[in-house]
Amino acid sequence: MTGRQKKKKKARQAACRPQAGLAAHQRSFPGDGSRPGSAFPSSANGSFDPCRRIAGGREQRARKRRERSEEERIPWGPMGALRGALGTAALCLAAACALHPPGGVSLVIPQHNINATVAQNILLSVEYSCRGVATVEWKHVSSWGTTKIVEWKSGNYVNISTVYKDRVTTFENGSIQLLNVGMRDAGYYFITVTEEYGTNTYGTIIVNVYEIIYEDLHFVAVLFAFLAAVAAILICFMWLCNKSLHLFQKKTTHELTASTTEEIELETIEC
């Protein structure tokens, strides 16, 4: 017999010693050898079996869990039916809310800062969504004051300010387009979307307008070319005048010389 087998034998003997005392204690109770209300059942020969105790406790706990899960899963009786109906109604309500969002207005602005140059067309792009009919209003705020640009209701009317009468184009998603912008068009543009149920939302777009620098250089170049052309014309005119004067002086000198020669000849003949 090896050392490991000896250790196992000693362990079995030590486990069996307390069972003898417990068996004597359990024999004092009638019936199946188990104490009433006790969680220590006896084996068939009247001895205490710890393995059987552990297995019985596990089976009892598993049976209770199964009974509890079945009670929760199966709605027995009127209260169970009511609970099932409420659960179904809650699911239907959640599905309806997912398909149809609650009332309110959402506004999306892709670009909050726009840079433009003079005489350029710019688009103030937005996108709004709501369940009812919404009213859209645009305002311009700058150092020159606050100006209402346009106000319209989807599918009903469009009210454009007189200042922007021929310069604004409206779109169904709430966007507007400004034509031929100038330096006075720079500033803040506020959009207000109001739903027919009273909810509203706001948005802001900043517009910066710059002058075109190369136009000034072009003007200078054109002016310089014009002055150069005028100078060339004046030079040509002066050259022509000088040439004409030279020819006139030469002709006059020739005539004077001829006249002097004739006078000398006449005087010689008279003498």
Coordinates of C-alpha atoms in Angstrom, one line a residue:
M1 CA 0.0 0.0 0.0
T2 CA 1.4 3.3 -1.1
G3 CA 1.6 6.5 1.0
R4 CA -1.2 8.1 -1.0
Q5 CA -3.6 5.2 -0.4
K6 CA -2.8 5.3 3.3
K7 CA -3.7 9.0 3.5
K8 CA -7.0 8.3 1.7
K9 CA -7.8 5.5 4.2
K10 CA -7.1 7.8 7.2
A11 CA -9.3 10.5 5.7
R12 CA -12.2 8.0 5.3
Q13 CA -11.9 6.8 8.9
A14 CA -11.8 10.4 10.2
A15 CA -15.0 11.1 8.3
C16 CA -16.8 8.1 9.6
R17 CA -16.1 8.8 13.3
P18 CA -18.6 11.7 13.9
Q19 CA -21.3 9.7 12.0
A20 CA -21.5 7.1 14.8
G21 CA -22.4 9.8 17.4
L22 CA -24.9 11.4 15.1
A23 CA -26.6 8.1 14.4
A24 CA -27.2 7.5 18.1
H25 CA -28.7 11.0 18.4
Q26 CA -30.9 10.5 15.3
R27 CA -32.3 7.1 16.5
S28 CA -34.1 9.0 19.4
F29 CA -36.5 10.4 16.8
P30 CA -39.2 8.2 15.3
G31 CA -40.1 7.9 11.6
D32 CA -37.5 7.9 8.9
G33 CA -34.7 8.7 11.3
S34 CA -34.6 12.5 10.5
R35 CA -35.3 15.2 13.0
P36 CA -38.6 17.2 12.3
G37 CA -37.7 20.5 10.8
S38 CA -34.1 19.6 10.5
A39 CA -32.0 19.9 7.4
F40 CA -29.9 16.8 8.2
P41 CA -31.7 13.8 6.6
S42 CA -30.5 10.3 7.6
S43 CA -29.6 7.5 5.3
A44 CA -31.5 4.2 5.1
N45 CA -29.4 2.5 7.7
G46 CA -29.7 5.4 10.2
S47 CA -26.3 7.0 9.6
F48 CA -25.7 10.7 8.6
D49 CA -24.7 11.1 4.9
P50 CA -23.2 14.6 4.2
C51 CA -23.2 14.0 0.4
R52 CA -26.9 13.3 0.4
R53 CA -27.5 16.4 2.5
I54 CA -25.7 18.6 -0.1
A55 CA -27.5 17.0 -3.0
G56 CA -30.9 17.4 -1.4
G57 CA -30.3 21.1 -0.7
R58 CA -29.3 21.7 -4.3
E59 CA -32.3 19.9 -5.7
Q60 CA -34.6 21.9 -3.4
R61 CA -33.1 25.2 -4.4
A62 CA -33.3 24.3 -8.1
R63 CA -37.0 23.3 -7.7
K64 CA -37.7 26.6 -6.0
R65 CA -36.0 28.6 -8.8
R66 CA -38.0 26.7 -11.5
E67 CA -41.3 27.3 -9.7
R68 CA -40.4 31.0 -9.4
S69 CA -39.5 31.4 -13.0
E70 CA -42.7 29.6 -14.1
E71 CA -44.8 31.9 -11.9
E72 CA -43.1 35.0 -13.5
R73 CA -43.4 33.7 -17.0
I74 CA -47.0 32.5 -16.9
P75 CA -49.5 35.2 -15.9
W76 CA -52.0 33.2 -13.9
G77 CA -55.3 34.7 -12.8
P78 CA -56.8 38.2 -13.4
M79 CA -53.7 40.0 -12.1
G80 CA -51.5 38.1 -14.5
A81 CA -53.7 38.9 -17.4
L82 CA -53.7 42.6 -16.5
R83 CA -50.0 42.5 -16.2
G84 CA -49.6 40.9 -19.6
A85 CA -52.0 43.5 -21.2
L86 CA -50.1 46.4 -19.7
G87 CA -46.8 44.9 -21.0
T88 CA -48.3 44.6 -24.5
A89 CA -49.6 48.2 -24.3
A90 CA -46.2 49.5 -23.2
L91 CA -44.5 47.7 -26.1
C92 CA -47.0 49.2 -28.6
L93 CA -46.5 52.7 -27.1
A94 CA -42.7 52.4 -27.4
A95 CA -43.0 51.3 -31.0
A96 CA -45.3 54.2 -31.8
C97 CA -42.9 56.6 -30.2
A98 CA -40.1 55.2 -32.2
L99 CA -42.0 55.5 -35.5
H100 CA -43.4 59.0 -34.7
P101 CA -41.2 61.2 -32.6
P102 CA -42.9 63.5 -30.1
G103 CA -43.8 67.1 -31.0
G104 CA -40.9 69.6 -31.3
V105 CA -38.7 71.2 -33.8
S106 CA -35.1 70.1 -34.7
L107 CA -32.8 72.4 -36.7
V108 CA -29.5 71.4 -38.3
I109 CA -27.0 74.1 -39.6
P110 CA -24.2 72.5 -41.6
Q111 CA -22.0 75.6 -41.8
H112 CA -22.1 78.3 -39.1
N113 CA -19.5 80.6 -40.7
I114 CA -19.6 81.7 -44.3
N115 CA -16.9 83.8 -46.1
A116 CA -17.9 85.7 -49.2
T117 CA -16.6 88.4 -51.5
V118 CA -18.4 91.4 -52.9
A119 CA -21.0 90.7 -55.7
Q120 CA -21.1 87.0 -54.8
N121 CA -24.2 84.8 -54.3
I122 CA -24.3 83.0 -50.9
L123 CA -26.5 80.2 -49.6
L124 CA -27.5 80.1 -45.9
S125 CA -28.1 76.4 -45.7
V126 CA -30.3 74.9 -42.9
E127 CA -32.5 71.8 -42.4
Y128 CA -35.5 71.7 -40.0
S129 CA -38.0 69.0 -39.2
C130 CA -41.2 69.0 -37.2
R131 CA -44.5 67.1 -37.1
G132 CA -46.8 70.1 -37.8
V133 CA -46.6 73.2 -40.0
A134 CA -43.7 75.5 -39.1
T135 CA -43.1 79.2 -39.6
V136 CA -39.6 80.2 -40.6
E137 CA -38.2 83.7 -40.0
W138 CA -34.8 85.2 -40.9
K139 CA -33.2 88.3 -39.5
H140 CA -30.0 90.2 -40.2
V141 CA -28.1 91.8 -37.3
S142 CA -25.1 94.1 -37.9
S143 CA -23.5 97.3 -36.9
W144 CA -26.1 99.1 -39.0
G145 CA -29.0 97.6 -37.1
T146 CA -31.5 94.7 -37.2
T147 CA -33.4 94.0 -40.4
K148 CA -36.1 91.4 -41.0
I149 CA -35.3 89.5 -44.2
V150 CA -38.1 87.1 -44.8
E151 CA -40.9 85.1 -43.1
W152 CA -42.9 82.3 -44.5
K153 CA -45.0 79.3 -43.5
S154 CA -44.6 76.0 -45.3
G155 CA -47.0 75.9 -48.2
N156 CA -48.9 79.1 -47.3
Y157 CA -47.2 82.4 -47.8
V158 CA -43.9 84.2 -48.2
N159 CA -43.3 87.7 -46.8
I160 CA -40.0 89.2 -48.1
S161 CA -38.8 92.6 -46.8
T162 CA -38.7 95.4 -49.3
V163 CA -34.9 95.8 -48.9
Y164 CA -34.4 92.2 -50.0
K165 CA -37.3 91.9 -52.4
D166 CA -35.2 91.0 -55.5
R167 CA -32.2 89.5 -53.7
V168 CA -33.6 86.6 -51.6
T169 CA -34.7 83.1 -52.7
T170 CA -36.4 80.8 -50.2
F171 CA -36.4 77.0 -50.0
E172 CA -38.7 74.5 -48.4
N173 CA -36.1 73.2 -45.9
G174 CA -35.7 76.7 -44.4
S175 CA -32.6 77.8 -46.4
I176 CA -32.3 81.1 -48.2
Q177 CA -30.0 82.4 -50.9
L178 CA -28.7 86.0 -51.0
L179 CA -27.8 87.5 -54.4
N180 CA -25.1 90.0 -55.1
V181 CA -24.0 90.6 -51.5
G182 CA -22.2 93.8 -50.4
M183 CA -20.2 95.0 -47.4
R184 CA -23.4 95.8 -45.6
D185 CA -24.6 92.2 -45.8
A186 CA -21.9 91.1 -43.4
G187 CA -23.0 90.2 -39.8
Y188 CA -25.2 87.7 -38.0
Y189 CA -28.2 85.9 -39.6
F190 CA -30.7 84.5 -37.1
I191 CA -33.3 81.9 -38.1
T192 CA -36.3 81.1 -35.9
V193 CA -38.5 78.0 -36.6
T194 CA -41.8 78.0 -34.8
E195 CA -44.1 75.0 -34.8
E196 CA -47.9 75.5 -34.8
Y197 CA -48.0 73.8 -31.4
G198 CA -45.9 76.6 -29.9
T199 CA -42.4 75.0 -29.7
N200 CA -39.6 76.8 -31.5
T201 CA -35.9 76.6 -32.1
Y202 CA -33.1 79.1 -33.1
G203 CA -30.0 79.1 -35.1
T204 CA -27.2 81.6 -36.1
I205 CA -25.0 81.9 -39.2
I206 CA -22.1 84.4 -39.4
V207 CA -21.4 86.0 -42.8
N208 CA -18.1 87.7 -43.5
V209 CA -17.9 89.8 -46.7
Y210 CA -14.5 90.9 -48.2
E211 CA -13.6 93.3 -51.0
I212 CA -11.8 91.8 -54.0
I213 CA -8.2 93.1 -54.0
Y214 CA -7.4 92.3 -57.6
E215 CA -10.1 94.6 -58.8
D216 CA -8.2 97.6 -57.4
L217 CA -5.0 96.4 -59.1
H218 CA -7.0 95.9 -62.3
F219 CA -8.3 99.5 -62.1
V220 CA -4.7 100.8 -61.5
A221 CA -3.4 98.8 -64.5
V222 CA -6.2 100.1 -66.7
L223 CA -5.6 103.7 -65.6
F224 CA -1.9 103.3 -66.3
A225 CA -2.6 102.0 -69.8
F226 CA -4.9 104.8 -70.5
L227 CA -2.4 107.4 -69.3
A228 CA 0.3 105.7 -71.4
A229 CA -1.9 105.8 -74.5
V230 CA -2.7 109.5 -73.9
A231 CA 1.0 110.3 -73.5
A232 CA 1.8 108.4 -76.7
I233 CA -0.9 110.3 -78.6
L234 CA 0.5 113.7 -77.2
I235 CA 4.0 112.7 -78.2
C236 CA 2.9 111.9 -81.7
F237 CA 0.9 115.1 -82.0
M238 CA 3.9 117.1 -80.8
W239 CA 6.2 115.3 -83.3
L240 CA 3.8 116.2 -86.1
C241 CA 3.6 119.8 -85.0
N242 CA 7.3 120.0 -84.9
K243 CA 7.7 118.5 -88.3
S244 CA 5.1 120.8 -89.8
L245 CA 6.8 123.8 -88.2
H246 CA 10.1 122.7 -89.6
L247 CA 8.7 122.3 -93.1
F248 CA 7.0 125.7 -92.8
Q249 CA 10.2 127.4 -91.7
K250 CA 12.2 125.7 -94.5
K251 CA 9.6 126.9 -97.1
T252 CA 9.6 130.4 -95.8
T253 CA 13.4 130.6 -95.8
H254 CA 13.4 129.4 -99.4
E255 CA 10.9 132.0 -100.5
L256 CA 12.9 134.7 -98.7
T257 CA 16.0 133.6 -100.4
A258 CA 14.4 133.6 -103.8
S259 CA 12.9 137.0 -103.2
T260 CA 16.2 138.4 -102.2
T261 CA 17.9 137.0 -105.3
E262 CA 15.3 138.6 -107.6
E263 CA 15.8 142.0 -105.9
I264 CA 19.5 141.8 -106.3
E265 CA 19.2 140.9 -110.0
L266 CA 16.7 143.8 -110.5
E267 CA 19.1 146.2 -108.9
T268 CA 22.0 145.0 -111.1
I269 CA 19.9 145.4 -114.2
E270 CA 18.9 149.0 -113.4
C271 CA 22.5 149.9 -112.7

